[in-house]
Short mmCIF file of C-alpha atoms and ligand atoms in Angstrom, two decimals:
data_model
loop_
_atom_site.label_atom_id
_atom_site.label_comp_id
_atom_site.label_asym_id
_atom_site.label_seq_id
_atom_site.Cartn_x
_atom_site.Cartn_y
_atom_site.Cartn_z
CA UNK A 1 111.85 74.70 95.99
CA UNK A 2 115.41 73.88 97.06
CA UNK A 3 116.26 72.93 100.63
CA UNK A 4 118.40 76.08 100.94
CA UNK A 5 115.48 78.25 99.83
CA UNK A 6 112.98 76.70 102.24
CA UNK A 7 115.45 77.06 105.14
CA UNK A 8 116.03 80.70 104.24
CA UNK A 9 112.26 81.32 104.08
CA UNK A 10 111.87 79.76 107.54
CA UNK A 11 114.54 82.15 108.87
CA UNK A 12 112.98 85.10 107.03
CA UNK A 13 109.60 84.28 108.58
CA UNK A 14 111.39 83.97 111.92
CA UNK A 15 112.68 87.52 111.53
CA UNK A 16 109.34 89.04 110.53
CA UNK A 17 107.10 87.13 112.94
CA UNK A 18 109.67 87.22 115.75
CA UNK A 19 109.71 91.00 115.33
CA UNK A 20 105.92 91.07 115.51
CA UNK A 21 105.98 89.12 118.80
CA UNK A 22 108.40 91.60 120.36
CA UNK A 23 106.40 94.54 119.02
CA UNK A 24 103.04 93.27 120.31
CA UNK A 25 104.37 92.26 123.72
CA UNK A 26 105.92 95.72 124.19
CA UNK A 27 102.87 97.59 122.86
CA UNK A 28 101.20 98.12 126.30
CA UNK A 29 104.48 99.05 128.04
CA UNK A 30 105.96 101.48 125.50
CA UNK A 31 106.80 104.97 126.83
CA UNK A 32 106.38 103.86 130.47
CA UNK A 33 109.04 103.68 133.17
CA UNK A 34 110.02 100.26 134.52
CA UNK A 35 108.45 101.23 137.87
CA UNK A 36 105.14 102.17 136.23
CA UNK A 37 105.17 98.92 134.21
CA UNK A 38 105.57 96.92 137.43
CA UNK A 39 102.77 98.90 139.16
CA UNK A 40 100.32 98.57 136.28
CA UNK A 41 101.01 95.08 135.00
CA UNK A 42 103.55 93.29 137.22
CA UNK A 43 106.24 91.40 135.27
CA UNK A 44 104.95 91.22 131.68
CA UNK A 45 105.24 87.70 130.30
CA UNK A 46 102.24 87.47 128.00
CA UNK A 47 100.17 89.69 125.70
CA UNK A 48 98.10 92.16 127.69
CA UNK A 49 95.74 95.04 127.03
CA UNK A 50 97.19 98.51 127.58
CA UNK A 51 95.79 100.42 130.55
CA UNK A 52 92.86 102.68 129.52
CA UNK A 53 94.84 105.96 129.49
CA UNK A 54 97.93 104.70 127.69
CA UNK A 55 99.23 107.69 125.65
CA UNK A 56 99.56 105.84 122.32
CA UNK A 57 98.32 102.26 122.77
CA UNK A 58 94.94 102.96 124.44
CA UNK A 59 92.12 100.88 123.04
CA UNK A 60 94.29 98.25 121.35
CA UNK A 61 93.53 94.58 122.00
CA UNK A 62 96.15 92.38 123.69
CA UNK A 63 98.60 91.06 121.10
CA UNK A 64 98.17 93.93 118.62
CA UNK A 65 101.19 94.79 116.48
CA UNK A 66 102.20 98.44 115.95
CA UNK A 67 104.14 100.69 113.57
CA UNK A 68 107.34 98.66 113.91
CA UNK A 69 105.88 95.57 112.24
CA UNK A 70 103.59 97.46 109.86
CA UNK A 71 106.40 99.64 108.52
CA UNK A 72 108.76 96.67 108.18
CA UNK A 73 106.19 94.89 106.00
CA UNK A 74 105.65 98.09 104.03
CA UNK A 75 109.39 98.53 103.43
CA UNK A 76 109.64 94.88 102.39
CA UNK A 77 106.92 95.33 99.80
CA UNK A 78 108.57 98.50 98.38
CA UNK A 79 111.92 96.66 98.21
CA UNK A 80 110.38 93.85 96.18
CA UNK A 81 108.56 96.30 93.88
CA UNK A 82 111.63 98.54 93.48
CA UNK A 83 113.98 95.95 91.96
CA UNK A 84 117.64 97.03 91.98
CA UNK A 85 117.10 100.74 92.53
CA UNK A 86 115.14 101.66 95.65
CA UNK A 87 112.14 103.80 94.74
CA UNK A 88 112.27 106.72 97.21
CA UNK A 89 109.11 108.40 95.92
CA UNK A 90 107.12 105.20 96.23
CA UNK A 91 108.48 104.64 99.74
CA UNK A 92 107.68 108.14 100.97
CA UNK A 93 104.17 107.91 99.50
CA UNK A 94 103.68 104.53 101.14
CA UNK A 95 104.65 106.00 104.53
CA UNK A 96 102.21 108.89 104.02
CA UNK A 97 99.41 106.52 103.00
CA UNK A 98 100.23 104.38 106.02
CA UNK A 99 99.90 107.33 108.40
CA UNK A 100 96.59 108.37 106.84
CA UNK A 101 95.26 104.86 107.25
CA UNK A 102 96.48 104.64 110.85
CA UNK A 103 94.80 107.95 111.69
CA UNK A 104 91.56 106.72 110.11
CA UNK A 105 91.76 103.67 112.37
CA UNK A 106 91.85 106.05 115.34
CA UNK A 107 95.39 105.10 116.39
CA UNK A 108 97.65 107.51 118.26
CA UNK A 109 100.84 105.68 117.28
CA UNK A 110 101.86 107.68 114.22
CA UNK A 111 105.10 108.36 112.32
CA UNK A 112 108.21 108.78 114.49
CA UNK A 113 110.11 112.09 114.83
CA UNK A 114 112.74 111.58 112.09
CA UNK A 115 110.30 110.13 109.55
CA UNK A 116 107.74 112.86 110.24
CA UNK A 117 110.33 115.64 109.84
CA UNK A 118 111.64 114.15 106.59
CA UNK A 119 108.20 113.77 105.05
CA UNK A 120 107.27 117.34 106.00
CA UNK A 121 110.48 118.49 104.29
CA UNK A 122 109.71 116.48 101.14
CA UNK A 123 106.21 117.98 101.04
CA UNK A 124 107.87 121.41 101.18
CA UNK A 125 109.99 120.64 98.10
CA UNK A 126 113.19 119.31 99.71
CA UNK A 127 114.61 116.46 97.55
CA UNK A 128 114.56 112.96 99.09
CA UNK A 129 118.39 113.04 99.07
CA UNK A 130 118.37 115.88 101.62
CA UNK A 131 115.21 115.27 103.61
CA UNK A 132 116.75 112.71 105.97
CA UNK A 133 119.87 114.69 106.81
CA UNK A 134 119.03 115.03 110.51
CA UNK A 135 117.14 111.75 111.04
CA UNK A 136 119.01 110.00 113.82
CA UNK A 137 116.33 108.16 115.84
CA UNK A 138 115.57 104.44 115.65
CA UNK A 139 112.88 104.38 112.94
CA UNK A 140 115.20 103.08 110.24
CA UNK A 141 116.55 100.28 112.46
CA UNK A 142 113.06 99.25 113.63
CA UNK A 143 111.85 98.48 110.08
CA UNK A 144 115.06 97.31 108.37
CA UNK A 145 114.66 93.51 108.71
CA UNK A 146 113.44 93.01 105.09
CA UNK A 147 116.72 94.47 103.78
CA UNK A 148 118.59 91.86 105.80
CA UNK A 149 116.36 89.14 104.35
CA UNK A 150 116.82 90.28 100.77
CA UNK A 151 120.53 91.12 100.82
CA UNK A 152 123.39 88.63 101.30
CA UNK A 153 126.01 90.07 103.68
CA UNK A 154 128.83 89.82 101.16
CA UNK A 155 130.12 92.00 99.70
CA UNK A 156 129.65 94.11 102.85
CA UNK A 157 130.01 97.37 100.92
CA UNK A 158 127.02 96.49 98.73
CA UNK A 159 125.04 95.29 101.73
CA UNK A 160 125.53 98.45 103.76
CA UNK A 161 125.03 100.53 100.62
CA UNK A 162 121.54 99.03 100.22
CA UNK A 163 120.77 99.77 103.87
CA UNK A 164 121.89 103.37 103.39
CA UNK A 165 119.79 103.68 100.22
CA UNK A 166 116.62 102.71 102.08
CA UNK A 167 117.49 105.12 104.92
CA UNK A 168 118.20 108.09 102.66
CA UNK A 169 114.82 109.82 102.60
CA UNK A 170 114.23 109.72 106.36
CA UNK A 171 117.39 108.68 108.26
CA UNK A 172 120.41 109.79 106.22
CA UNK A 173 122.80 110.10 109.17
CA UNK A 174 125.85 108.17 110.35
CA UNK A 175 124.13 107.00 113.53
CA UNK A 176 120.87 105.87 111.92
CA UNK A 177 122.63 104.10 109.02
CA UNK A 178 125.08 102.36 111.39
CA UNK A 179 122.14 101.23 113.55
CA UNK A 180 120.05 99.99 110.65
CA UNK A 181 123.11 98.28 109.13
CA UNK A 182 123.75 96.46 112.42
CA UNK A 183 120.20 95.13 112.67
CA UNK A 184 119.99 94.22 108.97
CA UNK A 185 123.34 92.42 109.15
CA UNK A 186 122.21 90.36 112.14
CA UNK A 187 119.07 89.36 110.23
CA UNK A 188 121.02 88.55 107.06
CA UNK A 189 123.48 86.37 108.98
CA UNK A 190 120.53 84.55 110.56
CA UNK A 191 118.84 84.00 107.19
CA UNK A 192 122.17 82.59 105.93
CA UNK A 193 122.04 80.01 108.74
CA UNK A 194 124.10 81.82 111.38
CA UNK A 195 123.49 81.75 115.12
CA UNK A 196 122.92 84.81 117.30
CA UNK A 197 126.58 85.19 118.26
CA UNK A 198 127.65 85.16 114.59
CA UNK A 199 124.84 87.62 113.92
CA UNK A 200 126.14 89.98 116.61
CA UNK A 201 129.65 89.89 115.12
CA UNK A 202 128.30 90.67 111.65
CA UNK A 203 126.24 93.49 113.12
CA UNK A 204 129.30 95.16 114.61
CA UNK A 205 131.21 94.98 111.31
CA UNK A 206 128.24 96.41 109.40
CA UNK A 207 127.73 99.19 111.96
CA UNK A 208 131.37 100.25 111.59
CA UNK A 209 130.92 100.57 107.85
CA UNK A 210 127.50 102.22 108.14
CA UNK A 211 128.91 104.91 110.42
CA UNK A 212 131.02 106.21 107.51
CA UNK A 213 127.91 106.95 105.42
CA UNK A 214 125.28 109.69 105.54
CA UNK A 215 125.53 113.04 107.28
CA UNK A 216 127.67 112.83 110.39
CA UNK A 217 125.79 113.54 113.59
CA UNK A 218 127.10 113.46 117.11
CA UNK A 219 126.39 110.54 119.41
CA UNK A 220 128.08 107.43 120.80
CA UNK A 221 129.55 105.00 118.27
CA UNK A 222 126.99 102.28 117.45
CA UNK A 223 129.45 99.43 116.85
CA UNK A 224 131.38 100.17 120.05
CA UNK A 225 128.17 100.53 122.05
CA UNK A 226 126.80 97.19 120.78
CA UNK A 227 129.99 95.41 121.92
CA UNK A 228 129.90 97.24 125.26
CA UNK A 229 126.18 96.68 125.87
CA UNK A 230 126.51 92.92 125.25
CA UNK A 231 129.60 92.81 127.42
CA UNK A 232 128.07 94.45 130.49
CA UNK A 233 125.06 92.09 130.56
CA UNK A 234 126.99 88.92 129.71
CA UNK A 235 126.27 86.19 132.29
CA UNK A 236 123.94 88.43 134.31
CA UNK A 237 120.57 87.31 135.74
CA UNK A 238 117.61 88.77 133.86
CA UNK A 239 116.56 91.31 136.52
CA UNK A 240 120.14 92.57 136.94
CA UNK A 241 120.54 92.78 133.17
CA UNK A 242 117.31 94.78 132.83
CA UNK A 243 118.70 97.26 135.38
CA UNK A 244 121.97 97.63 133.50
CA UNK A 245 120.17 98.15 130.20
CA UNK A 246 117.76 100.77 131.56
CA UNK A 247 120.34 102.61 133.70
CA UNK A 248 123.41 102.51 131.45
CA UNK A 249 122.59 101.59 127.86
CA UNK A 250 119.31 103.50 127.77
CA UNK A 251 115.96 102.62 126.21
CA UNK A 252 114.99 105.88 124.47
CA UNK A 253 114.19 106.45 120.78
CA UNK A 254 117.78 107.63 120.23
CA UNK A 255 119.45 105.03 118.01
CA UNK A 256 122.56 104.94 120.20
CA UNK A 257 120.37 103.82 123.14
CA UNK A 258 117.68 101.50 121.81
CA UNK A 259 119.75 99.67 119.20
CA UNK A 260 122.60 98.64 121.54
CA UNK A 261 119.85 97.85 124.09
CA UNK A 262 118.30 95.39 121.62
CA UNK A 263 121.67 93.65 121.19
CA UNK A 264 122.07 93.48 124.98
CA UNK A 265 118.63 91.85 125.13
CA UNK A 266 119.71 89.32 122.49
CA UNK A 267 122.69 88.48 124.70
CA UNK A 268 120.66 88.09 127.92
CA UNK A 269 118.05 85.99 126.10
CA UNK A 270 120.87 83.93 124.53
CA UNK A 271 119.13 84.22 121.21
CA UNK A 272 115.70 82.96 122.37
CA UNK A 273 113.08 85.09 120.53
CA UNK A 274 110.26 84.90 123.09
CA UNK A 275 112.67 85.51 125.98
CA UNK A 276 114.01 88.52 124.05
CA UNK A 277 110.46 89.83 123.67
CA UNK A 278 109.70 89.36 127.39
CA UNK A 279 112.90 91.10 128.54
CA UNK A 280 112.28 94.01 126.15
CA UNK A 281 108.67 94.48 127.26
CA UNK A 282 109.79 95.05 130.84
CA UNK A 283 112.58 97.53 130.09
CA UNK A 284 110.44 100.63 129.84
CA UNK A 285 111.03 103.36 127.28
CA UNK A 286 110.81 102.25 123.65
CA UNK A 287 109.89 98.69 124.63
CA UNK A 288 107.98 97.73 121.50
CA UNK A 289 110.75 98.87 119.15
CA UNK A 290 113.52 97.27 121.23
CA UNK A 291 111.39 94.11 121.36
CA UNK A 292 110.72 94.16 117.62
CA UNK A 293 114.43 94.54 116.86
CA UNK A 294 115.70 92.01 119.45
CA UNK A 295 113.09 89.31 118.83
CA UNK A 296 113.34 89.87 115.07
CA UNK A 297 117.09 89.26 115.10
CA UNK A 298 116.61 86.26 117.40
CA UNK A 299 113.86 84.93 115.14
CA UNK A 300 116.11 85.22 112.08
CA UNK A 301 118.70 83.10 113.89
CA UNK A 302 116.24 80.47 115.15
CA UNK A 303 113.69 80.26 112.32
CA UNK A 304 109.90 80.44 112.33
CA UNK A 305 109.50 76.76 113.17
CA UNK A 306 111.13 77.36 116.57
CA UNK A 307 108.99 80.37 117.50
CA UNK A 308 106.22 79.87 120.10
CA UNK A 309 103.24 79.02 117.88
CA UNK A 310 100.69 79.48 120.71
CA UNK A 311 101.69 83.16 120.97
CA UNK A 312 101.79 83.66 117.21
CA UNK A 313 98.19 82.43 117.03
CA UNK A 314 97.17 85.33 119.32
CA UNK A 315 98.84 88.15 117.37
CA UNK A 316 96.33 90.78 116.24
CA UNK A 317 96.76 92.76 113.01
CA UNK A 318 99.26 90.47 111.30
CA UNK A 319 98.19 88.86 108.03
CA UNK A 320 100.22 85.63 108.01
CA UNK A 321 99.58 84.95 104.33
CA UNK A 322 100.96 88.42 103.52
CA UNK A 323 104.03 87.75 105.67
CA UNK A 324 104.57 84.37 104.01
CA UNK A 325 104.32 85.85 100.51
CA UNK A 326 106.70 88.69 101.39
CA UNK A 327 109.25 86.31 102.95
CA UNK A 328 109.16 84.16 99.80
CA UNK A 329 109.59 87.19 97.50
CA UNK A 330 112.49 88.62 99.53
CA UNK A 331 114.25 85.26 99.69
CA UNK A 332 113.77 84.79 95.94
CA UNK A 333 115.48 88.16 95.38
CA UNK A 334 118.27 87.11 97.76
CA UNK A 335 118.81 83.79 96.02
CA UNK A 336 118.93 85.54 92.63
CA UNK A 337 121.72 87.77 94.00
CA UNK A 338 123.82 84.89 95.31
CA UNK A 339 123.23 82.62 92.35
CA UNK A 340 123.52 78.98 93.38
CA UNK A 341 122.31 79.41 96.96
CA UNK A 342 125.64 78.45 98.54
CA UNK A 343 125.13 81.20 101.14
CA UNK A 344 122.39 79.19 102.88
CA UNK A 345 124.76 76.30 103.53
CA UNK A 346 126.88 78.35 105.96
MG1 LIG B 401 105.70 100.80 117.90
#
């Protein structure tokens, strides 16, 4: 294996496992207000069990990953199996199988609103091309990291086109594609050797392009909101930054809230994956998804070898050999696209 390939695999693992850390840390705090989080748990800095009546996370052990990580791994596998043309039917069936399996496990954390609506439409005979026409929440962005691992950023048109292709069945809207393109671009820049600031710049460029694709839906501009969200928290102390993110950026499932929030977290954490996970877990709202996105992007820019191994050892529900195999397959596909591997020398 070349040096460039092993470095890219380390970054790819950083993205996937970093995302899992953010997801699992935010699992017990998701859907709660910041005040309720403080009452129930204090300041969350380590994996904890959800309180017994948690609406979706009840019964899960501390450190358990959720839909964000599971669906990212699922999408990664479908990408590898699909080859050059993304297999929509296989993807939709995989999501349905996933939900069946999750229900059988007794989990309450099922498919999100856009994905659910799209799959219901497909089951009623709507073609995959049309099913995602109103999907504008953050489900596409939360699971997009594998696209960023597999696809080199250049040419940007091809990169964003691949993002849009994977969003089509469930999130075929300007806002969701722009959001997913931003997150995927940050991951791709990290896998290419870029730091978190480079990754943020690439994200903004990709979001601008992504916003021109899919069905237009109303909502704040993703690229502009990422720049603004990072700007308002720049140089702020963590507690003040958390306040700005919850009060102004927003932490809901709307893409135009949670995705810029994840970039603001990346800024406050200065690219540190565990710090990004901790900040996200205390935000309230869609903490696990914001954490998965922020810590995943940070992990792509730092690499697996710089993630906190003591926390990784306590993750529940993540098969590390599966993650390693997927990272290797996605990086192999990436290297085949860029030929000599010059991208990794950035
Ligand atoms: Mg989740």
